[in-house]
Short mmCIF file of C-alpha atoms in Angstrom, two decimals:
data_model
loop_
_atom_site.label_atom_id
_atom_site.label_comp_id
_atom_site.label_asym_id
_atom_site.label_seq_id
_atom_site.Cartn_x
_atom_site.Cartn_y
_atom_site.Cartn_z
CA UNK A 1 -93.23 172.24 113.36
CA UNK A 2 -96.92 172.74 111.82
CA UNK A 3 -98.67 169.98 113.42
CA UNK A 4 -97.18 171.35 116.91
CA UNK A 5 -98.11 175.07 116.04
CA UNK A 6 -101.66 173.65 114.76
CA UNK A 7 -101.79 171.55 118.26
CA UNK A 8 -100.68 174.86 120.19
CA UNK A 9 -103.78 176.53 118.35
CA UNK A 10 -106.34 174.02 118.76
CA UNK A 11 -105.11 174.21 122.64
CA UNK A 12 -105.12 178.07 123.06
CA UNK A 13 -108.60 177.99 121.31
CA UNK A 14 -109.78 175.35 123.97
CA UNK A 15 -108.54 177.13 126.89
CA UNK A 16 -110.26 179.88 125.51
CA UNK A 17 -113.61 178.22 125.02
CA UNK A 18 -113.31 176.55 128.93
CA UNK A 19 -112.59 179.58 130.01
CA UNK A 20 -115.75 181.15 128.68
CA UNK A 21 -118.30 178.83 128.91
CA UNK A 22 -121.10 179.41 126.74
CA UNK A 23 -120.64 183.53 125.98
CA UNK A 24 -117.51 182.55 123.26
CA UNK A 25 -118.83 184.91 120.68
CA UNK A 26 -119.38 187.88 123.63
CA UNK A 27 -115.56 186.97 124.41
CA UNK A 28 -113.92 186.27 121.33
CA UNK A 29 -114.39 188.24 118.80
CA UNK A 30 -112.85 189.25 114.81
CA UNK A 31 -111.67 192.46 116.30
CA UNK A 32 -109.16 190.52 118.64
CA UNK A 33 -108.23 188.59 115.62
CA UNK A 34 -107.64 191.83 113.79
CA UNK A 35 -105.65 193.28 116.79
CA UNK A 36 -103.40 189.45 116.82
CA UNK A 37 -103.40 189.78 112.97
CA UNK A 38 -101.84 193.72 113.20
CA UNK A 39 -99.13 192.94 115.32
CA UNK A 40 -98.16 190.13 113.34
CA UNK A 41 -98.97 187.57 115.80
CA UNK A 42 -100.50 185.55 113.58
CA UNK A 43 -100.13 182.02 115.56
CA UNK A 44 -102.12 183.71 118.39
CA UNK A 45 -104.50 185.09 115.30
CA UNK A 46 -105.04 181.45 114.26
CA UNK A 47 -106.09 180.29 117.93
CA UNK A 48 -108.53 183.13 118.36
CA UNK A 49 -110.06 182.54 115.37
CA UNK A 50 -110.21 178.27 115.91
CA UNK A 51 -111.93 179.78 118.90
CA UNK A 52 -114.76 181.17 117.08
CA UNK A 53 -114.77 178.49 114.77
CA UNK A 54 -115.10 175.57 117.38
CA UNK A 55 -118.56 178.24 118.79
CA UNK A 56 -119.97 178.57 114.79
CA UNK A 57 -118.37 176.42 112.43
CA UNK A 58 -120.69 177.84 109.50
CA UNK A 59 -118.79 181.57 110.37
CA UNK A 60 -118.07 182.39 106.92
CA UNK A 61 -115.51 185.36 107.87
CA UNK A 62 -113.56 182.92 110.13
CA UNK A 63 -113.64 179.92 107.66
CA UNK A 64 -111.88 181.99 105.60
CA UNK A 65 -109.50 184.00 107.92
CA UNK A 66 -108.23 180.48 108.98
CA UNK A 67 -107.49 179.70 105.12
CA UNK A 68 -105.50 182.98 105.24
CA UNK A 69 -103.90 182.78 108.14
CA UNK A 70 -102.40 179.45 107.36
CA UNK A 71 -101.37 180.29 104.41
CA UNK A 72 -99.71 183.17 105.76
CA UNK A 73 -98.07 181.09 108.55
CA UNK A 74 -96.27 178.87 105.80
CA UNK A 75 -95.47 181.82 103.22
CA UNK A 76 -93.19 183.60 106.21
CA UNK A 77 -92.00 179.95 106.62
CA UNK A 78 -90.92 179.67 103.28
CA UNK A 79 -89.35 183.44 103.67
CA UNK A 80 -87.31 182.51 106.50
CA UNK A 81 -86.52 179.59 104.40
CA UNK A 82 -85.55 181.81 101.57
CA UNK A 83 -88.15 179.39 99.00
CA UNK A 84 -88.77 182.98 97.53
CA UNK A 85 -90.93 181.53 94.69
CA UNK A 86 -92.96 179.24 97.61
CA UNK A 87 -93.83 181.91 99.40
CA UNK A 88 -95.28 184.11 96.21
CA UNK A 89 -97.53 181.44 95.14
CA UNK A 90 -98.61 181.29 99.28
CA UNK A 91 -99.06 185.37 99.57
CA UNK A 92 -100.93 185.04 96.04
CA UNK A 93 -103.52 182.78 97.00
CA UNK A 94 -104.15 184.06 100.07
CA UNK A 95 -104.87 187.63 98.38
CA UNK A 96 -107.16 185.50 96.26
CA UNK A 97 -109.11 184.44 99.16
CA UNK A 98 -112.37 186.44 99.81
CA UNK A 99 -114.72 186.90 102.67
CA UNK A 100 -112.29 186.92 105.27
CA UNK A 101 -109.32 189.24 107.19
CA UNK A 102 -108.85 192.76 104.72
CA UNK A 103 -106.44 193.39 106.98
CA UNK A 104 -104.32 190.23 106.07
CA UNK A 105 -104.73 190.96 102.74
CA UNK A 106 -103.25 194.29 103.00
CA UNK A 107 -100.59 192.86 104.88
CA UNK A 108 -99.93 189.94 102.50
CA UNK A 109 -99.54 192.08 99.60
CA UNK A 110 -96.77 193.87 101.12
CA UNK A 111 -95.09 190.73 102.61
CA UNK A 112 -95.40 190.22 98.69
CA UNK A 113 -93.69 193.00 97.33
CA UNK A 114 -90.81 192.19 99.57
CA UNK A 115 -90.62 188.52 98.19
CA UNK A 116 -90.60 189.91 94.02
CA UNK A 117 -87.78 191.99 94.96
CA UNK A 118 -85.53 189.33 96.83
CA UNK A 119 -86.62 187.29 93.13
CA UNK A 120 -85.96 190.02 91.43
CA UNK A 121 -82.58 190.80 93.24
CA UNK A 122 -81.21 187.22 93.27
CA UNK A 123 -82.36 186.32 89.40
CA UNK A 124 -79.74 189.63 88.18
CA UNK A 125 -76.93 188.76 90.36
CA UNK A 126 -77.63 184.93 89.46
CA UNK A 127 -77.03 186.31 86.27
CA UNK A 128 -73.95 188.07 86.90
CA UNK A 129 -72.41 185.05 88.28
CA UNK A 130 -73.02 182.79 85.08
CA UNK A 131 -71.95 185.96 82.84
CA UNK A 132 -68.48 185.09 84.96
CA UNK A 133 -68.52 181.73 84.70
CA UNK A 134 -68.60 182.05 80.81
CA UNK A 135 -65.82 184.23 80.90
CA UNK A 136 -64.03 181.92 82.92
CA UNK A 137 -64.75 178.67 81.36
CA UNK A 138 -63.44 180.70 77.94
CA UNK A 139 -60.42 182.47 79.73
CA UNK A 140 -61.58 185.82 79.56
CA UNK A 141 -60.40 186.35 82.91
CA UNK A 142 -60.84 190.69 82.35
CA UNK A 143 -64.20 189.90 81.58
CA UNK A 144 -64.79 187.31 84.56
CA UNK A 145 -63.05 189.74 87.20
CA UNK A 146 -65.00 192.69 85.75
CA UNK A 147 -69.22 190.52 86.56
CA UNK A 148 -67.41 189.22 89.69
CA UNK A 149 -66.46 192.87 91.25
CA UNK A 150 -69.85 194.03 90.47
CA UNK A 151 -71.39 191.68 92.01
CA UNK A 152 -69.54 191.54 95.15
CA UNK A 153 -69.56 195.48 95.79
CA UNK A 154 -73.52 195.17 95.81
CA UNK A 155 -74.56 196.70 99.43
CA UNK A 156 -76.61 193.53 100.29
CA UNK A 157 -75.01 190.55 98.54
CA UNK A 158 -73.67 189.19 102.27
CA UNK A 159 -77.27 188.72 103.54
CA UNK A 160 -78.70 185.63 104.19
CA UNK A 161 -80.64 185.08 101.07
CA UNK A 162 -78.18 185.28 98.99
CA UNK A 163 -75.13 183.37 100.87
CA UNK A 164 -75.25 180.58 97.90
CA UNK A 165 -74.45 183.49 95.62
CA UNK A 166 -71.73 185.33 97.35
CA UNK A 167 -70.12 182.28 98.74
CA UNK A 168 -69.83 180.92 94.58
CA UNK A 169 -69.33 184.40 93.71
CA UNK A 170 -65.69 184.34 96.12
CA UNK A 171 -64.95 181.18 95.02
CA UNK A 172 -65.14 181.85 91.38
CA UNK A 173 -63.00 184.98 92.22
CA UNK A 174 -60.11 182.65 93.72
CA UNK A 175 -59.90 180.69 90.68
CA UNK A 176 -59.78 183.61 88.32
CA UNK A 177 -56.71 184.37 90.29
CA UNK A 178 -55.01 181.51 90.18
CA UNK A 179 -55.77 180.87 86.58
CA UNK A 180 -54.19 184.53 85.59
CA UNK A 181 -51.31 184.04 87.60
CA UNK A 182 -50.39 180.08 85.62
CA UNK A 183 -51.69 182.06 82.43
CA UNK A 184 -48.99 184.78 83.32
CA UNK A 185 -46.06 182.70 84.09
CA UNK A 186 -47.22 180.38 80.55
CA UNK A 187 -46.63 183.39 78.56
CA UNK A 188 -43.55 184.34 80.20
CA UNK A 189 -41.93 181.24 80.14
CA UNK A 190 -42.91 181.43 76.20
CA UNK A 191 -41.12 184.62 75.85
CA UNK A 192 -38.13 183.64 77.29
CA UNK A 193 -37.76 180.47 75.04
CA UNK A 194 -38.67 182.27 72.20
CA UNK A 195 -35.94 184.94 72.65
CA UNK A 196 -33.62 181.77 73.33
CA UNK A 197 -34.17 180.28 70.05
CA UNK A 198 -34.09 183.42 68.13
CA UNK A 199 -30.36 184.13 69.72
CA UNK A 200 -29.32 180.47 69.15
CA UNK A 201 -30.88 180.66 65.35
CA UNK A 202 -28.76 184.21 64.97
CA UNK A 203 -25.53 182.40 66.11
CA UNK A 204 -25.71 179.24 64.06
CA UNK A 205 -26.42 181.05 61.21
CA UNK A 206 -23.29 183.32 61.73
CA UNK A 207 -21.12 180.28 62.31
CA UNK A 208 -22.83 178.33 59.41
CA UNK A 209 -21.39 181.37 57.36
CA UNK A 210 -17.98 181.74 58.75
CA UNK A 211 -17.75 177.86 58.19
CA UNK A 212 -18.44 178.29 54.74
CA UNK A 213 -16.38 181.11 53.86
CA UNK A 214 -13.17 179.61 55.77
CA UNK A 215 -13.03 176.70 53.51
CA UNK A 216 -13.68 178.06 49.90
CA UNK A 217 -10.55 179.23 48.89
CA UNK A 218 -11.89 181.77 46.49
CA UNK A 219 -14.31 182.70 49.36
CA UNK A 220 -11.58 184.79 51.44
CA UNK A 221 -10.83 187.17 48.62
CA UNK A 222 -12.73 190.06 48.76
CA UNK A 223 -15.05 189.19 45.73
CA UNK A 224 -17.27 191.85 46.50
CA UNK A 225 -15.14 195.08 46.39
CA UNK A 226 -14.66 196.99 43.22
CA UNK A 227 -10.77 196.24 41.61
CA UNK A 228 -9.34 199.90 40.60
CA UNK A 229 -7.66 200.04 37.42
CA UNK A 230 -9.35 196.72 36.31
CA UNK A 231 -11.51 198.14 33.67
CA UNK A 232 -8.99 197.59 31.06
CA UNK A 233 -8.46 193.87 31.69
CA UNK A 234 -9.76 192.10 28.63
CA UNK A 235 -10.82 188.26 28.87
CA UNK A 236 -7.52 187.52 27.23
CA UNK A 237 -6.00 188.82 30.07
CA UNK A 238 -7.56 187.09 32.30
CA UNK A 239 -7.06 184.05 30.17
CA UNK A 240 -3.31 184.32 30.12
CA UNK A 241 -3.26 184.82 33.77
CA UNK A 242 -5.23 181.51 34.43
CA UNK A 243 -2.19 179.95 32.41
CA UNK A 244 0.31 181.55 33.77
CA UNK A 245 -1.19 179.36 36.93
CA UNK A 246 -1.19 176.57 35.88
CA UNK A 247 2.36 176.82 34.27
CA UNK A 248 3.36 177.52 37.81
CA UNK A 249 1.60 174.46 38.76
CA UNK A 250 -1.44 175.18 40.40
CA UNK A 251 -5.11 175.14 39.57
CA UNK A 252 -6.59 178.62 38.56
CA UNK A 253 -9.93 177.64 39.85
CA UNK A 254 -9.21 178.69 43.40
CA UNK A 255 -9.18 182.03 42.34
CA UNK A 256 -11.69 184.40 41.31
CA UNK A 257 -11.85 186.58 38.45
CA UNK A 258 -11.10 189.58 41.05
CA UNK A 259 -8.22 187.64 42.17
CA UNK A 260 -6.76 187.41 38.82
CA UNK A 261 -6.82 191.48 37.91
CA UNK A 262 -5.45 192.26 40.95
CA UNK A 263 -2.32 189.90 40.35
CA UNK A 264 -2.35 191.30 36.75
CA UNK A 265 -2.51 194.87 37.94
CA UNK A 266 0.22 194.46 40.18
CA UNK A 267 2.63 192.88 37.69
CA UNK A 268 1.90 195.49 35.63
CA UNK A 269 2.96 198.21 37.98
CA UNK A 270 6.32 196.22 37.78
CA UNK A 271 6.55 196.18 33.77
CA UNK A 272 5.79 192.16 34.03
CA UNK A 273 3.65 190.52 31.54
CA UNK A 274 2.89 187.54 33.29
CA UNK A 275 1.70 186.73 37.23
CA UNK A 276 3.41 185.38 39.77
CA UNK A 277 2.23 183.04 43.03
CA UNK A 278 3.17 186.33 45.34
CA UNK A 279 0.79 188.54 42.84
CA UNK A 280 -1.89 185.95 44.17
CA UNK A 281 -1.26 186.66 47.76
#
């Protein structure tokens, strides 16, 4: 595309010069360039000005306009190309240039102001998208969701120069989503088998103790409970009952010391000195 737009200028500048014989300066002048140069023409600029080079090549102003005016040509290519940091370094030496176009200059530095703040503009929200792929890559998902909407509710972030951005941006947003929502259901499904185990744990432990008291003899008397009456009951007495079991031929271990004054207390309230099996019952 620049050797055909340097071809087109070489051409126009020709036609120019065959056009005008030998009065090119009286034709062409730097005002005309200026005029090309304020409407932003600057391809037609360019021509004009080859024109008064190819008449005086030792034209200091011109030499130096066409050093600005190509460097202008490829810093709005690099614009349109969004090579942001291109174009500065372009727009920077062409300020740097003296001797030729002021006007160029003065339009340069404002083509430059534009290109700091689309550098500016796409280095934060650059930085708003890795502050969201952190959070993401550590499953802060709050955190991720909370760089991601501020980036995508900023006015301009659809625009052309920063399509990389927002398309990322979306994309990152999509697998937030589906990362909370298998998150979600992880913990859910964790809940539930937690509550499972705790109810299964509960139940085992109740039949683990029914078990146990069911086949201990001494188990199923209510050990526990205080025996009325029983404060009198000497060791002797409960000595005499055990042997008063096992004259009646069973063992005295099956039953607990509670068991014994309750047999005794009840043979007492019949005026009997010794136990019998149904005082046990």
């Amino acid at each position: 595309m620049k050797k055909s737009l340097t071809g087109l200028t070489a051409l126009f500048a020709a036609l120019i010069l065959a056009g005008c014989g030998n009065q090119t300066q009286a034709t062409v002048s730097q005002s005309q360039v200026t005029d090309a140069i304020t409407a932003k023409n600057y391809g037609k600029a360019e021509g004009l000005n080859a024109a008064i080079l190819l008449d005086k090549k030792d034209n200091k102003t011109a030499k130096a306009t066409d050093k600005q005016l190509k460097a202008m040509i490829d810093a709005e290519d690099d614009i349109r190309n969004h090579d942001f940091d291109k174009a500065k370094t372009k727009l920077k030496d062409l300020i740097d240039i003296k001797n030729g176009s002021s006007k160029l200059v003065k339009l340069a530095k404002s083509r430059l102001k534009t290109v700091n703040t689309y550098i500016k503009t796409t280095t934060t929200y650059n930085r708003l998208l890795d502050d969201a792929k952190k959070a993401y890559s550590q499953k802060d998902y709050k955190t991720a969701n909370s760089a991601l909407k501020t980036l995508l509710s900023e006015s301009n972030i659809n625009e052309a120069a920063y399509q990389p951005i927002y398309t990322a941006a979306l994309e990152l947003q999509a697998s937030v989503a589906t990362a909370q929502g298998t998150a979600a259901s992880s913990t859910a499904s964790a809940e539930s088998s937690s509550v499972a185990a705790e109810s299964s744990s509960s139940a085992s432990s109740s039949q683990s103790s029914s078990s146990s008291d069911s086949s201990n003899p001494a188990a199923n008397s209510p050990e526990n409970k205080p025996v009325t009456g029983s404060t009198d009951i000497t060791d002797a007495d409960l000595a005499n009952a055990r042997k008063d079991i096992t004259d009646l031929g069973e063992n005295p271990a099956y039953w607990s010391p509670n068991d014994l004054k309750r047999a005794i207390l009840k043979a007492r309230s019949e005026n009997r000195t010794h136990i019998t099996m149904d005082d046990l019952k």
